[in-house]
Amino acid sequence: MLSKLEEKRFEIRASTTQAAIDDENRIPTPPIGPVPSAYKQDQHPYLDLNCELDQQLFEVLSVPDYNEQPLVKYHAVIIGAGAAGLELADFFLAYDKKVALVEKNLVCGSDLTFSTVPTNIMNELGQVSKRLEQYAMLGIHAENLVTWSSAIKEMKLRRNRLVSRYNIRDMIERGLHVYRGEGIFTDKKHLRVGARNIQFENCFICTGSKTKIPDIPGLIETGFITPETLWSLSSLPLRIAIIGGGATGCELAQILVNFGVQVWIIEKKQYLLSNFDRTVSDFVENSLRQQGVYCFNNSEPTSITATNDEKLINLTMGIQLHCDEVLICAGNEPNTNIGLDVANVQYDDRRAIKVSKHFRTTNKRIFAVGDCIQESRGTWSQAVDQARMVGEYSRSKQEVTIVPKYPVYRINVNPSIAFIGRSKQELDTDKVKYETVVSDFQHSFKAISTASTNGFIKLHVEEDNSQVVGAIICHENSADLISEVALCVNHGLPLSALSMVAHSSNSLSNNIREIACRKSVLDLPSSKRKKLQHRTKEKVISMQ
């Protein structure tokens, strides 16, 4: 990992060429036999198997067809070997259950392998690249800049180390049966994988989602890239148009602009991140615009054509964009073309599976978790929590509540922004009486010493009981800072509870405690408030 000390000394090197062959950085070679070559060619469009790092990833995460003595019936059949599917398999194996896992692609799923993890790593490396360019403009030159190709190698190296813990072969040694292929329901209690039929007592659908490809005339003919295939580019085009201004589109725009690409975002809604709090949307859009990203809101592509080594995108607002590549970030759709009708599993217009609060479908034998269900929260950690909950419920019929009511969302731009709970729009719509407490990092010892004062903290506090009902934190460490606030939001705790959380005075998280302490001062009667303020000499936070 590139440390800040290395950045300050301007000794950052694109060292991944040697690290890729370093023994201590290698991920282990699987003990179970080789994977058929046809499988390599047909099943993994996102991997370059001529790349040593991609080959290492494939060897560890490829799915072996391992069921030497197939059973007539399994206690649990799991469709999908993503993070949630592996969690369920591990859970049932711990109780000595007969478990079968069905997967047609890689173990670990596309979210960790090609989406969340690569995006986070490339965002960090992109920021380093941008800072080194700024240093060069001041006449301070690093020995090596972080280029796209060197960043991709570093990303793949870190990704491989992270996902190697999902090695499925450990579970096989514990008795897991693996069926490589696509699972299709044939009736309410049977699944077909290729030519093999599997009977189950319980089935768990963990198939996730995939990038939704919009119906735009000329898109298929002229070609495009997706968030998964972006990382297979050996070099970047000069101009990229991103179709879709959601979280993924904004995060990838941030990465690409840091590596010197001219970026346009085309969003059909009135503003970017339309599903989130307007404060978040405005902040992210303003941040991207300041960095040179052009945003075309309230606009959609009507057609795309290719001319003279470039692509021409016609927009509904009458504008024509000339670009070199089109990146599709128009949302995801569930991977549920698996014979749900014959299994008596109901779904909505998006083919998202309908589930109960226990994640049981309309077929009492079948459960579903993750991105393939209605009202999916879109994070792999939430899918894992759902898997733990549904595993225990299906085993013991006892309800276990481990899935937070409000998940934490994070938009990985610069600085990053994390938020939880109810937004201002939701509170206003429900006519909730609340006040918003706002603070920044301008007086934080830690922020000043690390030159990270850019950002703010905004908490929505209900007036009647002082409960924290929503929060937005903007800072490069927002994902860590919001944790204790998330505890208050999900457990209905008052703001004063945060004043009891002890922190080092030289920490960023101490700012949150300061908010709670100062809010308590404001809530005192006038005479006591003035006396206490004089005694503590604390500056009262601003209020909105």
XYZ file of C-alpha atoms in Angstrom:
544
model
C 0.000 0.000 0.000
C 1.338 3.439 -0.890
C 1.996 5.245 2.406
C 1.718 8.976 2.964
C 5.351 9.046 4.024
C 6.351 7.759 0.594
C 4.206 10.403 -1.045
C 5.769 13.227 0.989
C 9.261 12.093 0.124
C 8.238 11.850 -3.524
C 9.640 8.329 -3.734
C 6.560 6.639 -5.082
C 7.540 4.115 -7.669
C 5.511 1.964 -9.969
C 6.979 -1.099 -8.295
C 4.367 -3.631 -9.260
C 6.409 -5.210 -12.048
C 8.718 -6.784 -9.477
C 6.028 -7.244 -6.836
C 4.007 -9.320 -9.249
C 6.685 -12.014 -9.224
C 7.617 -11.706 -5.566
C 6.979 -14.992 -3.783
C 5.522 -13.401 -0.669
C 2.906 -11.642 -2.766
C 1.808 -14.706 -4.671
C -1.555 -16.189 -3.873
C -1.537 -19.979 -3.461
C -1.893 -22.388 -6.348
C -5.008 -24.554 -5.975
C -4.437 -28.168 -4.937
C -7.351 -29.500 -7.001
C -6.698 -30.339 -10.657
C -6.474 -27.981 -13.639
C -9.465 -26.206 -15.114
C -10.457 -27.188 -18.663
C -9.111 -24.818 -21.323
C -12.579 -24.337 -22.821
C -13.718 -23.000 -19.474
C -10.904 -20.432 -19.561
C -11.843 -19.199 -22.987
C -15.604 -19.025 -22.639
C -16.425 -18.036 -19.084
C -14.249 -15.056 -18.159
C -14.533 -12.052 -20.465
C -13.185 -9.743 -17.728
C -9.836 -11.507 -17.305
C -6.726 -11.360 -19.459
C -5.280 -14.819 -18.904
C -2.033 -13.717 -20.588
C -1.526 -11.465 -17.561
C 0.223 -13.285 -14.714
C -1.864 -11.544 -12.027
C -5.139 -12.371 -13.764
C -3.952 -15.943 -14.207
C -3.209 -16.182 -10.479
C -6.670 -14.844 -9.672
C -8.274 -17.320 -12.046
C -6.405 -20.302 -10.604
C -7.595 -19.493 -7.084
C -11.157 -18.355 -7.786
C -12.090 -20.654 -10.663
C -14.825 -23.141 -9.810
C -13.781 -26.821 -9.922
C -16.504 -29.302 -10.807
C -15.995 -31.356 -7.682
C -18.682 -33.842 -6.643
C -17.188 -37.321 -6.931
C -20.165 -38.894 -5.156
C -23.216 -36.742 -5.921
C -26.049 -37.066 -3.427
C -29.663 -37.772 -4.212
C -30.717 -34.885 -1.997
C -28.929 -31.974 -0.332
C -29.937 -30.097 2.785
C -28.843 -26.820 1.174
C -28.246 -25.979 -2.467
C -26.719 -22.544 -2.979
C -26.884 -20.825 -6.378
C -24.065 -18.305 -6.694
C -20.600 -18.371 -5.106
C -20.332 -14.677 -4.293
C -19.639 -13.402 -0.785
C -23.177 -14.293 0.411
C -23.141 -17.770 -1.159
C -19.781 -18.614 0.386
C -20.975 -17.361 3.778
C -23.983 -19.687 3.596
C -21.879 -22.638 2.490
C -19.470 -22.109 5.368
C -22.398 -21.783 7.811
C -24.068 -25.068 6.873
C -20.784 -26.964 6.680
C -20.133 -25.923 10.285
C -23.309 -27.828 11.219
C -22.265 -30.889 9.161
C -25.024 -30.391 6.615
C -24.897 -31.746 3.059
C -24.250 -28.682 0.931
C -24.014 -28.144 -2.833
C -22.738 -24.930 -4.396
C -23.608 -24.022 -7.998
C -21.547 -21.400 -9.862
C -20.880 -20.747 -13.538
C -18.133 -18.141 -13.198
C -15.599 -17.200 -10.538
C -15.892 -17.692 -6.810
C -16.253 -14.444 -4.847
C -18.574 -12.769 -7.360
C -18.012 -9.776 -9.582
C -18.599 -7.155 -6.870
C -15.376 -7.804 -4.968
C -13.371 -8.988 -7.952
C -14.286 -6.442 -10.617
C -16.297 -3.690 -8.918
C -15.994 -2.514 -5.296
C -12.420 -3.549 -4.556
C -10.866 -2.360 -7.862
C -12.794 0.920 -7.657
C -11.549 1.694 -4.153
C -7.952 0.839 -4.997
C -7.937 2.758 -8.278
C -9.514 5.784 -6.616
C -6.654 5.924 -4.128
C -3.997 5.458 -6.808
C -5.723 8.038 -9.014
C -5.534 10.613 -6.240
C -1.828 9.871 -5.799
C -1.326 10.320 -9.559
C -3.144 13.660 -9.474
C -1.098 14.932 -6.523
C 2.176 13.970 -8.181
C 1.149 15.909 -11.281
C 0.438 18.921 -9.080
C 3.845 18.559 -7.422
C 5.464 18.474 -10.869
C 3.809 21.808 -11.738
C 5.600 23.250 -8.686
C 8.917 21.928 -9.946
C 9.016 18.957 -7.587
C 9.388 15.739 -9.549
C 8.935 12.161 -8.387
C 11.177 9.463 -9.792
C 8.187 7.700 -11.341
C 4.616 8.857 -11.857
C 1.654 6.589 -11.261
C 0.399 5.787 -14.745
C -2.746 3.881 -15.688
C -0.812 0.711 -16.546
C 1.236 0.737 -13.320
C -1.902 1.484 -11.279
C -3.750 -1.446 -12.886
C -0.913 -3.789 -11.956
C -0.882 -2.516 -8.382
C -4.669 -2.813 -8.170
C -4.623 -6.414 -9.372
C -1.867 -7.291 -6.922
C -3.816 -5.885 -3.956
C -7.078 -7.377 -5.190
C -5.531 -10.834 -5.456
C -4.223 -10.679 -1.898
C -7.639 -9.636 -0.616
C -9.838 -12.163 -2.417
C -7.455 -15.106 -1.957
C -9.107 -15.801 1.416
C -12.217 -16.903 -0.510
C -10.456 -20.048 -1.723
C -13.257 -22.600 -2.176
C -10.944 -25.579 -1.946
C -10.834 -25.355 1.851
C -14.605 -25.908 1.896
C -14.309 -28.826 -0.515
C -11.997 -30.562 1.941
C -14.741 -30.098 4.570
C -17.328 -31.811 2.376
C -18.717 -29.167 0.041
C -19.952 -30.423 -3.343
C -19.446 -27.987 -6.213
C -21.337 -27.987 -9.498
C -19.837 -25.808 -12.200
C -22.458 -24.439 -14.551
C -25.730 -22.535 -14.595
C -28.433 -23.700 -12.224
C -32.007 -23.754 -13.592
C -35.071 -24.755 -11.587
C -37.062 -27.641 -13.066
C -39.769 -27.652 -10.373
C -40.346 -26.543 -6.773
C -37.614 -28.744 -5.301
C -35.243 -29.661 -8.121
C -32.437 -27.812 -9.902
C -30.713 -28.736 -13.148
C -27.028 -27.995 -13.724
C -26.095 -29.060 -17.230
C -27.298 -32.669 -17.537
C -27.457 -33.231 -13.772
C -30.546 -32.883 -11.581
C -30.209 -31.887 -7.935
C -32.895 -32.227 -5.275
C -32.847 -29.846 -2.325
C -34.471 -29.460 1.051
C -33.668 -25.738 1.006
C -32.324 -23.603 -1.819
C -30.629 -20.220 -1.495
C -30.476 -17.836 -4.448
C -27.372 -15.625 -4.251
C -27.002 -14.771 -7.927
C -26.403 -11.017 -7.518
C -26.820 -8.569 -10.367
C -25.172 -7.412 -13.573
C -24.733 -4.120 -15.413
C -27.920 -3.077 -17.183
C -27.332 -2.271 -20.848
C -29.696 0.516 -22.009
C -31.555 0.269 -25.288
C -29.810 2.997 -27.310
C -29.741 2.820 -31.122
C -26.183 2.149 -32.272
C -24.793 1.225 -28.838
C -24.235 -2.463 -29.574
C -22.886 -1.789 -33.071
C -20.351 0.855 -31.965
C -19.276 -0.982 -28.826
C -18.937 0.054 -25.190
C -17.238 -0.814 -21.919
C -18.740 -1.554 -18.505
C -17.442 -1.053 -14.946
C -16.218 -4.672 -15.071
C -14.347 -4.442 -18.380
C -12.820 -1.016 -17.662
C -9.970 -2.645 -15.743
C -8.981 -4.759 -18.752
C -7.942 -1.657 -20.745
C -4.163 -1.539 -21.152
C -4.343 2.184 -21.919
C -6.987 4.853 -21.532
C -8.740 6.717 -24.347
C -8.560 10.503 -24.235
C -12.324 11.068 -23.981
C -14.932 8.910 -22.256
C -18.674 9.509 -22.032
C -20.322 7.877 -19.009
C -23.992 7.000 -19.411
C -25.516 7.117 -15.937
C -24.878 9.477 -13.048
C -25.399 7.107 -10.133
C -22.827 6.117 -7.537
C -20.798 3.940 -9.925
C -20.768 6.564 -12.675
C -19.591 9.295 -10.294
C -16.872 7.135 -8.734
C -15.482 6.049 -12.096
C -15.614 9.637 -13.357
C -13.450 10.617 -10.376
C -10.918 7.893 -11.178
C -10.748 8.635 -14.900
C -10.344 12.395 -14.513
C -7.482 11.802 -12.055
C -5.710 9.831 -14.782
C -6.104 12.675 -17.277
C -9.205 11.568 -19.204
C -11.779 14.085 -20.420
C -15.045 12.853 -18.916
C -18.707 13.574 -19.627
C -21.548 12.216 -17.486
C -24.959 11.852 -19.127
C -27.770 11.569 -16.572
C -31.472 11.395 -17.425
C -32.581 12.721 -14.019
C -32.475 16.341 -12.884
C -29.274 15.846 -10.899
C -26.625 13.221 -10.227
C -27.198 10.594 -7.522
C -30.932 11.237 -7.669
C -31.672 8.384 -5.240
C -29.647 9.992 -2.462
C -29.895 13.030 -0.198
C -29.787 16.241 -2.215
C -26.890 17.488 -0.090
C -24.875 14.486 -1.230
C -25.902 14.975 -4.858
C -24.990 18.669 -4.932
C -21.677 18.128 -3.189
C -20.563 15.320 -5.493
C -21.652 17.135 -8.651
C -19.904 20.352 -7.633
C -16.764 18.424 -6.723
C -16.680 16.644 -10.099
C -17.352 19.832 -12.032
C -14.464 21.579 -10.257
C -12.173 18.773 -11.390
C -13.204 19.174 -15.023
C -16.027 16.646 -15.410
C -18.894 17.857 -17.610
C -22.373 16.841 -16.426
C -25.354 16.734 -18.785
C -28.398 16.319 -16.547
C -31.968 15.919 -17.783
C -30.570 14.347 -20.922
C -30.451 10.945 -22.610
C -28.613 9.572 -25.651
C -30.917 9.165 -28.635
C -28.343 7.419 -30.858
C -24.653 6.582 -31.118
C -22.640 6.376 -34.330
C -18.974 5.728 -35.099
C -17.022 7.945 -37.493
C -13.284 8.411 -38.096
C -12.009 6.599 -35.004
C -14.421 8.374 -32.680
C -18.000 7.988 -31.482
C -20.765 10.548 -31.867
C -23.475 10.642 -29.178
C -26.668 12.568 -29.926
C -28.424 13.851 -26.798
C -32.068 14.786 -26.275
C -31.064 18.375 -25.517
C -29.750 18.727 -29.066
C -26.056 18.410 -28.189
C -23.610 16.125 -29.970
C -20.705 14.662 -28.025
C -17.532 13.454 -29.713
C -15.762 10.816 -27.617
C -13.447 7.837 -27.935
C -15.300 5.389 -25.700
C -18.668 4.921 -23.974
C -18.824 3.606 -20.401
C -22.177 2.160 -19.318
C -23.128 2.901 -15.688
C -26.915 2.848 -16.054
C -27.575 0.702 -12.985
C -27.805 -3.034 -12.386
C -30.403 -5.696 -13.022
C -30.854 -8.967 -11.086
C -29.365 -12.227 -12.379
C -32.600 -14.180 -12.062
C -33.144 -15.942 -15.398
C -33.011 -19.290 -13.610
C -36.526 -20.716 -14.069
C -38.250 -18.885 -11.227
C -41.730 -19.458 -12.681
C -41.590 -23.259 -12.508
C -40.244 -23.018 -8.969
C -43.201 -20.849 -7.922
C -40.912 -17.936 -6.994
C -42.508 -14.548 -7.619
C -40.625 -11.467 -8.831
C -41.350 -7.891 -9.899
C -41.053 -6.084 -13.241
C -37.267 -5.907 -12.858
C -37.178 -9.653 -12.148
C -36.085 -8.829 -8.592
C -37.244 -11.631 -6.295
C -39.971 -10.903 -3.756
C -39.004 -12.005 -0.234
C -40.393 -11.847 3.301
C -38.614 -10.242 6.240
C -36.832 -13.584 6.675
C -35.768 -13.511 2.991
C -38.051 -16.439 2.174
C -39.587 -16.411 -1.311
C -43.109 -17.481 -2.271
C -41.727 -21.035 -2.355
C -41.205 -22.016 1.293
C -38.149 -24.114 0.356
C -36.351 -21.251 -1.404
C -34.676 -18.159 0.058
C -32.917 -15.262 -1.678
C -30.439 -12.594 -0.526
C -28.299 -9.849 -2.025
C -28.734 -7.878 -5.222
C -31.206 -10.324 -6.744
C -34.026 -9.370 -4.327
C -36.396 -6.416 -4.146
C -35.136 -3.308 -2.352
C -31.583 -4.541 -2.520
C -29.174 -2.300 -0.652
C -26.422 -2.897 -3.167
C -23.463 -3.622 -0.876
C -21.664 -6.938 -0.480
C -21.483 -6.485 3.313
C -25.276 -6.254 3.468
C -25.573 -9.416 1.380
C -23.263 -11.244 3.796
C -25.330 -10.053 6.785
C -28.489 -11.264 5.075
C -26.856 -14.643 4.435
C -25.962 -15.037 8.108
C -29.497 -14.133 9.127
C -31.246 -16.435 6.659
C -28.879 -19.325 7.407
C -29.740 -19.276 11.093
C -33.452 -18.820 10.418
C -33.620 -21.727 7.959
C -31.735 -23.965 10.389
C -33.476 -23.153 13.667
C -36.515 -21.074 12.636
C -35.323 -18.475 15.146
C -35.217 -14.863 14.040
C -31.788 -13.284 14.315
C -31.532 -9.563 13.677
C -28.051 -8.718 12.456
C -28.931 -6.695 9.354
C -28.882 -2.980 10.208
C -32.082 -1.103 9.457
C -30.069 1.661 7.812
C -26.895 0.697 5.932
C -23.996 3.076 5.439
C -23.537 4.309 1.880
C -20.335 5.823 0.582
C -19.571 7.714 -2.600
C -15.861 7.325 -3.308
C -15.041 10.737 -4.757
C -12.514 13.282 -3.477
C -13.138 13.855 -0.629
C -15.344 10.836 -0.080
C -18.806 11.193 1.391
C -20.594 8.692 3.650
C -24.188 8.882 4.836
C -26.760 6.899 6.774
C -30.361 7.114 7.889
C -33.113 9.410 6.722
C -32.413 12.260 4.336
C -33.662 15.829 4.604
C -36.195 15.154 1.852
C -37.577 12.107 3.697
C -37.844 13.979 6.985
C -39.577 16.932 5.338
C -41.995 14.645 3.486
C -42.928 12.854 6.726
C -43.214 16.241 8.512
C -40.753 15.237 11.208
C -39.612 18.045 13.475
C -35.843 18.020 13.448
C -32.797 20.241 13.480
C -29.548 19.849 11.596
C -26.223 20.168 13.405
C -23.282 21.119 11.204
C -19.564 21.251 11.871
C -16.355 21.171 9.852
C -12.737 20.139 10.321
C -11.145 23.585 10.252
C -10.294 23.466 13.984
C -9.419 19.778 14.244
C -5.836 19.176 15.400
C -5.612 15.978 13.400
C -7.110 17.471 10.240
C -4.782 20.461 10.353
C -1.695 18.330 10.982
C -2.536 16.006 8.075
C -3.766 18.800 5.743
C -7.218 17.198 5.525
C -9.507 20.017 6.668
C -11.722 19.804 3.589
C -15.093 18.363 4.589
C -18.002 18.614 6.996
C -20.211 16.687 9.406
C -23.988 17.071 9.244
C -26.336 15.335 11.693
C -30.161 15.342 11.597
C -31.514 15.281 15.169
C -35.180 14.776 16.010
C -36.463 17.589 18.208
C -38.786 15.550 20.449
C -36.266 12.990 21.710
C -32.881 14.228 20.382
C -32.403 10.962 18.480
C -29.941 11.000 15.600
C -32.045 10.046 12.565
C -29.608 10.782 9.750
C -26.011 11.763 9.114
C -23.729 12.912 6.309
C -19.957 13.039 6.695
C -17.713 14.409 3.983
C -14.025 13.695 4.479
C -11.335 11.463 3.025
C -11.869 9.202 6.083
C -15.672 9.423 6.050
C -16.205 5.639 5.944
C -14.436 5.224 9.294
C -15.799 8.376 10.926
C -19.447 7.482 10.419
C -19.340 4.183 12.339
C -20.319 5.458 15.789
C -22.971 7.726 14.298
C -24.389 4.678 12.496
C -24.726 2.956 15.886
C -26.880 5.860 17.126
C -29.037 5.896 13.996
C -29.749 2.163 13.997
C -30.415 1.931 17.738
C -32.394 5.152 18.169
C -29.839 6.704 20.536
C -29.825 10.422 21.353
C -27.045 12.721 20.241
C -25.870 13.007 23.845
C -24.769 9.349 23.689
C -21.938 10.397 21.388
C -20.549 12.700 24.092
C -19.839 9.590 26.185
C -17.600 8.014 23.520
C -14.004 8.720 24.495
C -11.471 9.618 21.806
C -7.932 10.826 21.663
C -7.973 14.625 21.350
C -5.667 14.267 18.346
C -8.158 12.238 16.308
C -10.647 13.078 13.601
C -13.405 11.157 15.354
C -13.132 13.495 18.344
C -14.937 16.064 16.159
C -18.119 13.986 16.447
C -17.903 13.979 20.234
C -17.359 17.735 20.172
C -20.603 18.143 18.232
C -22.530 16.228 20.902
C -20.904 18.164 23.749
C -21.565 21.550 22.181
C -25.130 20.627 21.287
C -25.674 19.778 24.951
C -24.464 23.275 25.836
C -26.980 24.806 23.429
C -29.814 22.819 25.024
C -29.128 24.226 28.498
C -31.167 27.155 29.922
C -29.801 30.533 28.864
C -28.132 31.443 32.177
C -26.378 28.093 32.586
C -25.364 28.042 28.934
C -23.558 31.390 29.157
C -21.804 30.378 32.364
C -20.677 27.026 30.945
C -19.524 28.566 27.674
C -17.459 31.107 29.573
C -15.920 28.389 31.717
C -15.071 25.986 28.882
C -14.243 28.678 26.319
C -15.641 26.434 23.599
C -16.928 27.767 20.328
C -20.529 26.724 19.716
C -21.068 24.912 16.425
C -23.154 26.485 13.699
C -26.765 25.361 13.395
C -29.083 25.113 10.405
